[in-house]
Short mmCIF file of C-alpha atoms in Angstrom, two decimals:
data_model
loop_
_atom_site.label_atom_id
_atom_site.label_comp_id
_atom_site.label_asym_id
_atom_site.label_seq_id
_atom_site.Cartn_x
_atom_site.Cartn_y
_atom_site.Cartn_z
CA MET R 220 8.24 -71.74 -73.16
CA LYS R 221 7.44 -75.30 -74.05
CA ALA R 222 10.86 -76.37 -72.72
CA ALA R 223 10.33 -74.26 -69.61
CA GLN R 224 7.00 -75.95 -68.99
CA ALA R 225 8.80 -79.29 -69.25
CA GLY R 226 11.20 -78.21 -66.49
CA ASP R 227 14.21 -76.92 -68.44
CA GLY R 228 15.68 -74.26 -66.10
CA ALA R 229 18.21 -72.85 -68.59
CA ALA R 230 15.54 -72.41 -71.27
CA TYR R 231 13.26 -70.83 -68.70
CA ALA R 232 15.92 -68.33 -67.54
CA GLN R 233 16.62 -67.42 -71.16
CA LEU R 234 12.92 -66.98 -71.84
CA LEU R 235 12.46 -64.73 -68.82
CA LYS R 236 15.45 -62.61 -69.83
CA LEU R 237 14.01 -62.22 -73.31
CA ALA R 238 10.62 -61.39 -71.84
CA VAL R 239 11.89 -58.54 -69.63
CA PRO R 240 12.35 -55.96 -72.45
CA ILE R 241 8.96 -56.89 -73.91
CA ILE R 242 7.27 -56.50 -70.53
CA THR R 243 9.15 -53.25 -69.87
CA ARG R 244 7.99 -51.90 -73.24
CA VAL R 245 4.37 -52.85 -72.57
CA VAL R 246 4.47 -51.41 -69.04
CA SER R 247 6.33 -48.20 -69.78
CA SER R 248 4.10 -47.42 -72.78
CA GLN R 249 1.00 -47.51 -70.59
CA HIS R 250 2.27 -46.56 -67.16
CA PRO R 251 3.15 -42.95 -66.40
CA TYR R 252 4.82 -43.66 -63.04
CA GLY R 253 8.38 -44.43 -64.07
CA LEU R 254 9.60 -45.25 -60.59
CA GLU R 255 7.40 -48.32 -60.29
CA ILE R 256 8.18 -49.90 -63.64
CA ASP R 257 10.77 -52.27 -62.23
CA ASP R 258 8.31 -53.40 -59.56
CA ILE R 259 5.61 -54.04 -62.13
CA VAL R 260 8.02 -55.93 -64.39
CA GLN R 261 8.91 -58.17 -61.46
CA ASP R 262 5.24 -58.66 -60.67
CA VAL R 263 4.62 -59.71 -64.26
CA LEU R 264 7.53 -62.18 -64.10
CA LEU R 265 6.15 -63.70 -60.91
CA SER R 266 2.66 -63.85 -62.38
CA LEU R 267 4.02 -65.47 -65.53
CA HIS R 268 5.81 -68.02 -63.37
CA TYR R 269 2.69 -68.93 -61.43
CA VAL R 270 0.42 -69.30 -64.42
CA ARG R 271 2.95 -70.80 -66.79
CA HIS R 272 0.82 -73.95 -66.91
CA THR R 273 -1.92 -71.91 -68.63
CA TYR R 274 0.23 -71.36 -71.72
CA ASP R 275 -0.93 -73.51 -74.60
CA PRO R 276 2.04 -74.33 -76.85
CA GLY R 277 -0.37 -74.36 -79.76
CA ARG R 278 -1.02 -70.63 -79.33
CA ARG R 279 1.25 -67.58 -79.70
CA PHE R 280 3.43 -66.64 -76.72
CA ILE R 281 3.50 -62.83 -77.06
CA PRO R 282 -0.28 -62.27 -76.70
CA TRP R 283 -0.23 -64.59 -73.68
CA LEU R 284 2.59 -62.60 -72.10
CA ALA R 285 1.12 -59.20 -73.07
CA THR R 286 -2.23 -60.11 -71.50
CA ILE R 287 -0.54 -60.94 -68.18
CA ALA R 288 1.52 -57.73 -68.35
CA HIS R 289 -1.56 -55.66 -69.17
CA HIS R 290 -3.58 -57.10 -66.27
CA ARG R 291 -0.76 -56.73 -63.77
CA LEU R 292 -0.32 -53.14 -64.91
CA ILE R 293 -4.01 -52.46 -64.30
CA ASP R 294 -3.66 -54.05 -60.85
CA ALA R 295 -0.69 -51.78 -60.11
CA GLN R 296 -2.65 -48.72 -61.23
CA ARG R 297 -5.60 -49.75 -59.04
CA ARG R 298 -3.20 -50.18 -56.13
CA ARG R 299 -1.73 -46.77 -56.77
CA ILE R 300 -5.14 -45.11 -56.98
CA ARG R 301 -6.18 -46.84 -53.74
CA ILE R 302 -3.07 -45.52 -51.98
CA THR R 303 -3.25 -42.01 -53.38
CA GLN R 304 -6.95 -41.76 -52.54
CA ASN R 305 -6.02 -42.05 -48.88
CA GLU R 306 -3.09 -39.68 -49.03
CA ASP R 307 -3.10 -35.91 -48.97
CA ALA R 308 -0.17 -34.03 -50.38
CA VAL R 309 0.66 -31.67 -47.52
CA PRO R 310 3.14 -28.87 -48.17
CA GLU R 311 5.97 -28.43 -45.67
CA LEU R 312 4.54 -26.93 -42.54
CA LEU R 313 5.98 -23.48 -42.18
CA GLU R 314 4.91 -23.02 -38.59
CA THR R 315 4.86 -25.20 -35.57
CA PHE R 316 3.23 -22.64 -33.31
CA SER R 317 2.09 -19.14 -33.95
CA ASP R 318 4.87 -17.63 -31.83
CA ASP R 319 7.81 -16.52 -34.00
CA GLN R 320 10.35 -17.83 -31.53
CA THR R 321 9.21 -21.41 -32.11
CA ASN R 322 9.80 -21.16 -35.83
CA TRP R 323 13.42 -20.20 -36.05
CA GLU R 324 14.37 -23.58 -37.53
CA VAL R 325 11.88 -23.14 -40.36
CA ALA R 326 12.63 -19.47 -40.91
CA GLY R 327 16.38 -20.07 -40.75
CA GLN R 328 18.94 -18.55 -38.46
CA GLY R 329 19.44 -15.40 -40.50
CA ASP R 330 22.64 -13.78 -41.57
CA PRO R 331 25.35 -14.28 -38.89
CA GLU R 332 27.46 -11.43 -40.24
CA LEU R 333 24.56 -9.03 -39.94
CA LEU R 334 23.95 -10.19 -36.39
CA LYS R 335 27.64 -9.74 -35.56
CA ARG R 336 27.59 -6.16 -36.90
CA ALA R 337 24.34 -5.39 -35.07
CA ILE R 338 25.83 -6.58 -31.79
CA ALA R 339 28.98 -4.54 -32.40
CA ASP R 340 26.81 -1.45 -32.94
CA LEU R 341 25.07 -1.82 -29.58
CA PRO R 342 26.01 0.53 -26.74
CA ILE R 343 28.82 -1.00 -24.72
CA GLY R 344 26.72 -1.95 -21.67
CA GLN R 345 24.11 -3.72 -23.75
CA ARG R 346 26.78 -5.36 -25.90
CA HIS R 347 28.55 -6.78 -22.85
CA ALA R 348 25.30 -8.04 -21.40
CA VAL R 349 24.27 -9.72 -24.69
CA GLU R 350 27.71 -11.27 -25.22
CA LEU R 351 27.91 -12.67 -21.68
CA LEU R 352 24.34 -13.84 -21.25
CA LYS R 353 23.28 -14.79 -24.79
CA LEU R 354 26.46 -15.72 -26.66
CA GLN R 355 28.56 -17.17 -23.86
CA GLU R 356 25.39 -18.35 -22.11
CA LEU R 357 26.67 -17.44 -18.64
CA SER R 358 24.27 -17.23 -15.75
CA LEU R 359 23.41 -13.82 -14.36
CA LYS R 360 25.63 -14.44 -11.33
CA GLU R 361 28.57 -15.56 -13.45
CA ALA R 362 28.14 -12.64 -15.84
CA SER R 363 27.94 -10.26 -12.89
CA ALA R 364 31.13 -11.72 -11.42
CA VAL R 365 32.94 -11.48 -14.77
CA SER R 366 31.81 -7.96 -15.67
CA GLY R 367 31.48 -6.41 -12.25
CA ILE R 368 27.99 -5.15 -13.20
CA SER R 369 25.10 -5.86 -10.85
CA VAL R 370 22.62 -8.61 -11.71
CA ALA R 371 19.75 -6.12 -12.03
CA ALA R 372 21.74 -3.85 -14.38
CA LEU R 373 22.74 -6.87 -16.50
CA LYS R 374 19.11 -7.97 -16.79
CA VAL R 375 18.01 -4.54 -17.95
CA ALA R 376 20.93 -4.16 -20.35
CA ALA R 377 20.38 -7.63 -21.86
CA HIS R 378 16.67 -6.96 -22.31
CA ARG R 379 17.28 -3.64 -24.02
CA GLY R 380 20.09 -5.04 -26.10
CA MET R 381 17.87 -7.89 -27.39
CA LYS R 382 15.11 -5.45 -28.15
CA ALA R 383 17.48 -3.21 -30.07
CA LEU R 384 18.87 -6.19 -31.98
CA ARG R 385 15.39 -7.37 -32.90
CA ALA R 386 14.49 -3.89 -34.10
CA ARG R 387 17.68 -3.69 -36.15
CA LEU R 388 17.37 -7.14 -37.71
CA THR R 389 13.66 -6.96 -38.47
CA GLY R 390 13.85 -3.39 -39.73
CA GLU R 391 11.61 -1.95 -37.02
CA ALA R 392 12.73 1.40 -35.64
CA PRO R 393 13.54 1.26 -31.91
CA SER R 394 11.53 3.57 -29.73
CA THR R 395 13.03 6.96 -28.89
CA LYS R 396 13.31 5.87 -25.28
CA GLU R 397 15.48 2.88 -26.23
CA LYS R 398 17.61 5.07 -28.49
CA ALA R 399 18.24 7.40 -25.61
CA GLU R 400 19.31 4.51 -23.45
CA MET A 23 11.87 -49.45 -55.23
CA SER A 24 12.24 -53.17 -55.87
CA LYS A 25 13.46 -55.33 -53.04
CA ILE A 26 15.48 -57.59 -55.34
CA ARG A 27 16.97 -57.04 -58.73
CA THR A 28 15.16 -58.39 -61.77
CA ASP A 29 18.05 -60.63 -62.85
CA GLU A 30 18.20 -62.13 -59.36
CA LEU A 31 14.48 -62.80 -59.49
CA ILE A 32 14.89 -64.52 -62.87
CA LEU A 33 17.60 -66.78 -61.45
CA GLN A 34 15.40 -67.53 -58.46
CA LEU A 35 12.42 -68.44 -60.65
CA ALA A 36 14.51 -70.48 -63.09
CA SER A 37 16.05 -72.44 -60.21
CA GLU A 38 12.70 -74.08 -59.47
CA PRO A 39 11.65 -75.25 -62.91
CA ALA A 40 9.39 -78.13 -61.90
CA PRO A 41 7.53 -79.49 -64.92
CA VAL A 42 4.00 -78.16 -64.99
CA ARG A 43 0.77 -79.89 -65.90
CA HIS A 44 -0.82 -78.12 -68.86
CA LEU A 45 -4.21 -76.59 -68.44
CA ARG A 46 -6.52 -78.45 -70.79
CA SER A 47 -8.57 -76.62 -73.39
CA PRO A 48 -11.71 -74.85 -72.09
CA MET A 49 -13.90 -77.29 -74.00
CA THR A 50 -12.24 -80.31 -72.43
CA ARG A 51 -12.43 -78.67 -69.01
CA THR A 52 -16.12 -77.99 -69.53
CA ALA A 53 -16.64 -81.65 -70.34
CA ILE A 54 -14.69 -82.64 -67.21
CA TRP A 55 -16.73 -80.24 -65.09
CA LEU A 56 -19.95 -81.64 -66.49
CA ALA A 57 -18.75 -85.19 -65.89
CA ILE A 58 -18.02 -84.30 -62.24
CA SER A 59 -21.20 -82.28 -61.71
CA LEU A 60 -23.82 -84.47 -63.34
CA PRO A 61 -23.50 -87.39 -60.88
CA TRP A 62 -24.07 -84.91 -58.03
CA VAL A 63 -27.12 -83.41 -59.73
CA PHE A 64 -28.55 -86.83 -60.53
CA ALA A 65 -27.90 -87.99 -56.98
CA ILE A 66 -29.85 -85.05 -55.55
CA VAL A 67 -32.66 -85.57 -58.07
CA PHE A 68 -32.73 -89.26 -57.15
CA VAL A 69 -32.87 -88.48 -53.43
CA MET A 70 -35.61 -85.87 -53.90
CA GLY A 71 -37.54 -88.07 -56.33
CA LEU A 72 -38.45 -87.30 -59.93
CA ARG A 73 -41.53 -85.14 -60.39
CA PRO A 74 -44.54 -87.30 -61.27
CA ASP A 75 -45.34 -85.38 -64.46
CA LEU A 76 -41.84 -85.59 -65.90
CA ARG A 77 -42.91 -87.85 -68.74
CA ALA A 78 -45.60 -85.35 -69.74
CA GLN A 79 -43.14 -82.46 -69.51
CA MET A 80 -40.76 -84.28 -71.81
CA SER A 81 -43.26 -83.77 -74.59
CA ASN A 82 -43.82 -80.10 -73.67
CA ALA A 83 -41.81 -78.12 -76.20
CA HIS A 84 -41.77 -74.98 -74.09
CA TRP A 85 -40.48 -76.82 -71.03
CA LEU A 86 -37.83 -78.49 -73.18
CA ILE A 87 -36.74 -75.15 -74.64
CA GLU A 88 -36.43 -73.64 -71.17
CA GLN A 89 -34.47 -76.63 -69.87
CA GLY A 90 -32.31 -76.77 -72.99
CA ALA A 91 -31.55 -73.05 -72.79
CA ALA A 92 -30.72 -73.32 -69.07
CA LEU A 93 -28.39 -76.23 -69.78
CA ALA A 94 -26.78 -74.37 -72.69
CA THR A 95 -26.35 -71.32 -70.44
CA ALA A 96 -24.60 -73.50 -67.86
CA LEU A 97 -22.29 -75.06 -70.44
CA MET A 98 -21.46 -71.79 -72.19
CA ALA A 99 -20.89 -70.04 -68.86
CA ALA A 100 -18.54 -72.85 -67.78
CA MET A 101 -16.64 -72.62 -71.03
CA ALA A 102 -16.45 -68.82 -70.75
CA ALA A 103 -15.22 -69.09 -67.14
CA PHE A 104 -12.46 -71.45 -68.24
CA CYS A 105 -11.56 -69.23 -71.20
CA ALA A 106 -11.33 -66.21 -68.88
CA GLY A 107 -8.54 -67.91 -66.93
CA VAL A 108 -6.28 -68.33 -69.94
CA PRO A 109 -4.17 -65.30 -70.91
CA GLY A 110 -4.27 -64.23 -74.52
CA ARG A 111 -7.73 -65.55 -75.34
CA PRO A 112 -10.21 -63.13 -76.94
CA ARG A 113 -12.54 -61.22 -74.64
CA TRP A 114 -15.67 -61.97 -76.64
CA GLU A 115 -15.51 -65.48 -75.19
CA HIS A 116 -16.69 -63.99 -71.89
CA LEU A 117 -20.01 -63.29 -73.60
CA LEU A 118 -20.64 -66.90 -74.67
CA PRO A 119 -23.52 -67.54 -72.25
CA LEU A 120 -25.41 -64.38 -73.18
CA LEU A 121 -27.25 -65.93 -76.13
CA PRO A 122 -28.58 -69.04 -74.35
CA LEU A 123 -29.30 -66.89 -71.27
CA ALA A 124 -31.34 -64.55 -73.44
CA VAL A 125 -33.20 -67.52 -74.95
CA TRP A 126 -33.87 -68.93 -71.47
CA LEU A 127 -35.08 -65.67 -69.95
CA GLY A 128 -36.89 -64.82 -73.19
CA ALA A 129 -38.77 -68.14 -73.13
CA LEU A 130 -39.78 -67.54 -69.53
CA GLY A 131 -40.74 -63.95 -70.32
CA GLN A 132 -42.78 -65.03 -73.32
CA ASP A 133 -44.59 -67.56 -71.17
CA CYS A 134 -45.35 -64.80 -68.63
CA LEU A 135 -46.67 -62.57 -71.41
CA GLN A 136 -48.83 -65.37 -72.80
CA GLY A 137 -50.24 -66.05 -69.34
CA TRP A 138 -51.06 -62.39 -68.90
CA ILE A 139 -52.73 -62.15 -72.33
CA SER A 140 -54.76 -65.32 -71.73
CA TYR A 141 -55.73 -64.90 -68.08
CA GLY A 142 -54.93 -61.29 -67.21
CA SER A 143 -53.41 -60.66 -63.80
CA ALA A 144 -54.61 -64.13 -62.68
CA GLY A 145 -52.10 -65.62 -65.10
CA LEU A 146 -49.25 -63.91 -63.29
CA THR A 147 -49.62 -65.12 -59.75
CA LEU A 148 -46.55 -64.83 -57.62
CA HIS A 149 -46.29 -66.28 -54.17
CA PRO A 150 -43.25 -67.07 -52.05
CA ASP A 151 -41.51 -70.30 -52.92
CA TRP A 152 -38.92 -71.01 -50.27
CA GLN A 153 -37.89 -74.28 -51.87
CA CYS A 154 -36.28 -72.70 -54.90
CA LEU A 155 -33.35 -70.97 -53.22
CA PRO A 156 -32.31 -73.90 -50.98
CA GLY A 157 -33.09 -76.30 -53.84
CA ILE A 158 -30.83 -74.48 -56.27
CA ILE A 159 -28.11 -74.15 -53.64
CA MET A 160 -28.32 -77.85 -52.79
CA VAL A 161 -28.24 -79.04 -56.40
CA GLY A 162 -25.68 -76.43 -57.38
CA MET A 163 -23.29 -77.06 -54.51
CA GLY A 164 -21.47 -79.95 -56.23
CA PRO A 165 -21.07 -78.13 -59.57
CA ALA A 166 -20.05 -74.96 -57.71
CA VAL A 167 -17.32 -76.70 -55.71
CA ALA A 168 -16.01 -78.42 -58.85
CA MET A 169 -16.11 -75.11 -60.72
CA ALA A 170 -14.30 -73.27 -57.92
CA ALA A 171 -11.54 -75.89 -57.83
CA MET A 172 -11.15 -75.69 -61.59
CA ILE A 173 -11.16 -71.93 -62.02
CA LEU A 174 -8.56 -71.61 -59.26
CA ARG A 175 -6.13 -73.35 -61.62
CA GLY A 176 -6.52 -70.61 -64.20
CA ALA A 177 -4.96 -67.17 -64.19
CA PRO A 178 -6.92 -64.61 -62.14
CA LEU A 179 -7.12 -62.15 -65.00
CA ALA A 180 -10.77 -61.18 -64.63
CA PRO A 181 -11.75 -62.38 -61.16
CA MET A 182 -15.23 -60.89 -60.98
CA THR A 183 -16.22 -62.05 -64.46
CA THR A 184 -14.75 -65.50 -63.90
CA THR A 185 -16.52 -66.14 -60.59
CA ALA A 186 -19.79 -64.73 -61.95
CA LEU A 187 -19.55 -67.00 -64.98
CA GLY A 188 -18.67 -69.96 -62.75
CA ALA A 189 -21.68 -69.26 -60.54
CA LEU A 190 -23.92 -68.90 -63.59
CA ALA A 191 -22.71 -72.28 -64.81
CA ALA A 192 -23.36 -73.96 -61.46
CA GLY A 193 -26.69 -72.15 -61.03
CA GLY A 194 -27.84 -72.99 -64.54
CA LEU A 195 -27.09 -76.66 -64.06
CA ALA A 196 -28.78 -76.56 -60.65
CA GLU A 197 -31.86 -75.03 -62.24
CA VAL A 198 -32.00 -77.86 -64.78
CA GLY A 199 -31.74 -80.40 -61.95
CA LEU A 200 -34.26 -78.55 -59.78
CA ARG A 201 -36.96 -78.68 -62.41
CA LEU A 202 -36.60 -82.43 -62.61
CA PHE A 203 -37.98 -82.79 -59.07
CA HIS A 204 -39.51 -79.42 -58.15
CA GLN A 205 -42.97 -79.14 -59.66
CA VAL A 206 -43.30 -75.40 -60.14
CA ASP A 207 -43.85 -74.43 -63.76
CA ALA A 208 -45.80 -71.17 -63.50
CA SER A 209 -43.69 -68.96 -65.73
CA LEU A 210 -43.53 -65.98 -63.38
CA MET A 211 -42.64 -68.23 -60.45
CA VAL A 212 -39.84 -69.85 -62.47
CA LEU A 213 -38.67 -66.47 -63.73
CA VAL A 214 -38.58 -64.82 -60.32
CA TRP A 215 -37.70 -67.62 -57.91
CA GLN A 216 -35.55 -69.87 -60.07
CA ALA A 217 -33.98 -67.72 -62.77
CA GLY A 218 -33.92 -64.83 -60.28
CA THR A 219 -32.03 -66.96 -57.77
CA VAL A 220 -29.51 -68.02 -60.42
CA VAL A 221 -28.95 -64.43 -61.54
CA GLY A 222 -28.76 -63.21 -57.93
CA LEU A 223 -26.19 -65.86 -57.00
CA THR A 224 -24.23 -64.97 -60.14
CA LEU A 225 -24.06 -61.32 -59.14
CA ILE A 226 -23.11 -62.13 -55.54
CA ALA A 227 -20.38 -64.50 -56.73
CA GLY A 228 -19.09 -61.77 -59.02
CA LEU A 229 -18.81 -59.38 -56.09
CA PHE A 230 -16.61 -61.86 -54.23
CA GLY A 231 -14.45 -62.51 -57.29
CA ARG A 232 -11.48 -60.48 -56.17
CA ARG A 233 -11.36 -62.25 -52.82
CA VAL A 234 -11.49 -65.71 -54.36
CA LEU A 235 -9.26 -65.23 -57.37
CA ARG A 236 -6.08 -63.27 -56.87
CA TRP A 237 -2.43 -63.51 -57.66
CA ARG A 238 -0.87 -65.53 -54.90
CA HIS A 239 2.80 -64.85 -55.26
CA ALA A 240 3.57 -62.09 -52.77
CA ASP A 241 5.16 -64.68 -50.50
CA VAL A 242 7.48 -65.78 -53.30
CA ARG A 243 8.97 -62.35 -53.73
CA LYS A 244 9.52 -62.29 -49.98
CA HIS A 245 11.08 -65.74 -50.24
CA ALA A 246 13.39 -64.54 -52.99
CA PHE A 247 14.29 -61.50 -50.94
CA ASP A 248 14.98 -63.63 -47.84
CA ALA A 249 17.09 -66.03 -49.88
CA LYS A 250 19.18 -63.12 -51.10
CA ASN A 251 19.83 -61.82 -47.59
#
């Protein structure tokens, strides 16, 4: 340290390298937040650099270094407390809006195989309507032109098909009227 | 996560190894501070004019004890402030001014008690003295500026304690100077308006400690990071 104070760069680099494990030991023994240890060690090195003129060669080096490390650690803990005081740990929001349809991304898209089987089990009219309008995303006019079914009939069939699918996938029993259809 | 790696930071710091000027021992620094401050205090006392009864006060043991204790408080507080800026020094050194401060306040308190015993409530008259606060500030300004410049060279390990001790040192010395030209010796008046002002300024200075004394190296880390990129 004496050589470093006199301007010897090589001695100073060697001293800082030797100081790192000591600082790390001091910091990690008192600091529970492992992720920040490297930051605090660097802070201590910078602090050491800026107050290196306060070292008295007549006194021991380790207590001088440990005092700086200890104070910088306290500063880091104060900083952390200040930050965490203004932060609230919020769990992942499970809903964006109360409507179920807005939450499909959070709830997941479900089992595609189950959906495929449920569509296959639909009556043929409803299945065609669902496939054309919902899977292929055709317009009513296009779907009508492709299938030869009127627009009104397609609308009704798609609506009933979706309702039946929802009932099947959510476990709700479809009404007797829908079953009959 | 650190912006630069520790070994890179070490190289960066070691690449600017300008020789540094050692911080002198706290005792030497106290002597330097006193040598800088006393001319200011004497100059103010000279401008304001010595109190006419100073010669008589010089033979008043109680007045001498109070002045001596105030001066000792100032010196011990200065020494403690300088000790507080050196890493690795024992913490008990921060308490150095407590004994002379207790003697000073105790002497004033004892004088108050004696006045009360002798004269009852008439011995404890207290009226506003608006010269004490500006007087102490005026006399203490020089020592305070010198103290601020000197404690800024130390490490900001205990900023509140250091600034409070520095203010106590400047205030104590100002009090000694003030009583050389300000002719108020009623014990309660001195206790409240003079010692009270010193203690009040000490506490206020302590509150501003963190703003005055802090680690000023955030820009260096940025510099090191910029140099790397």
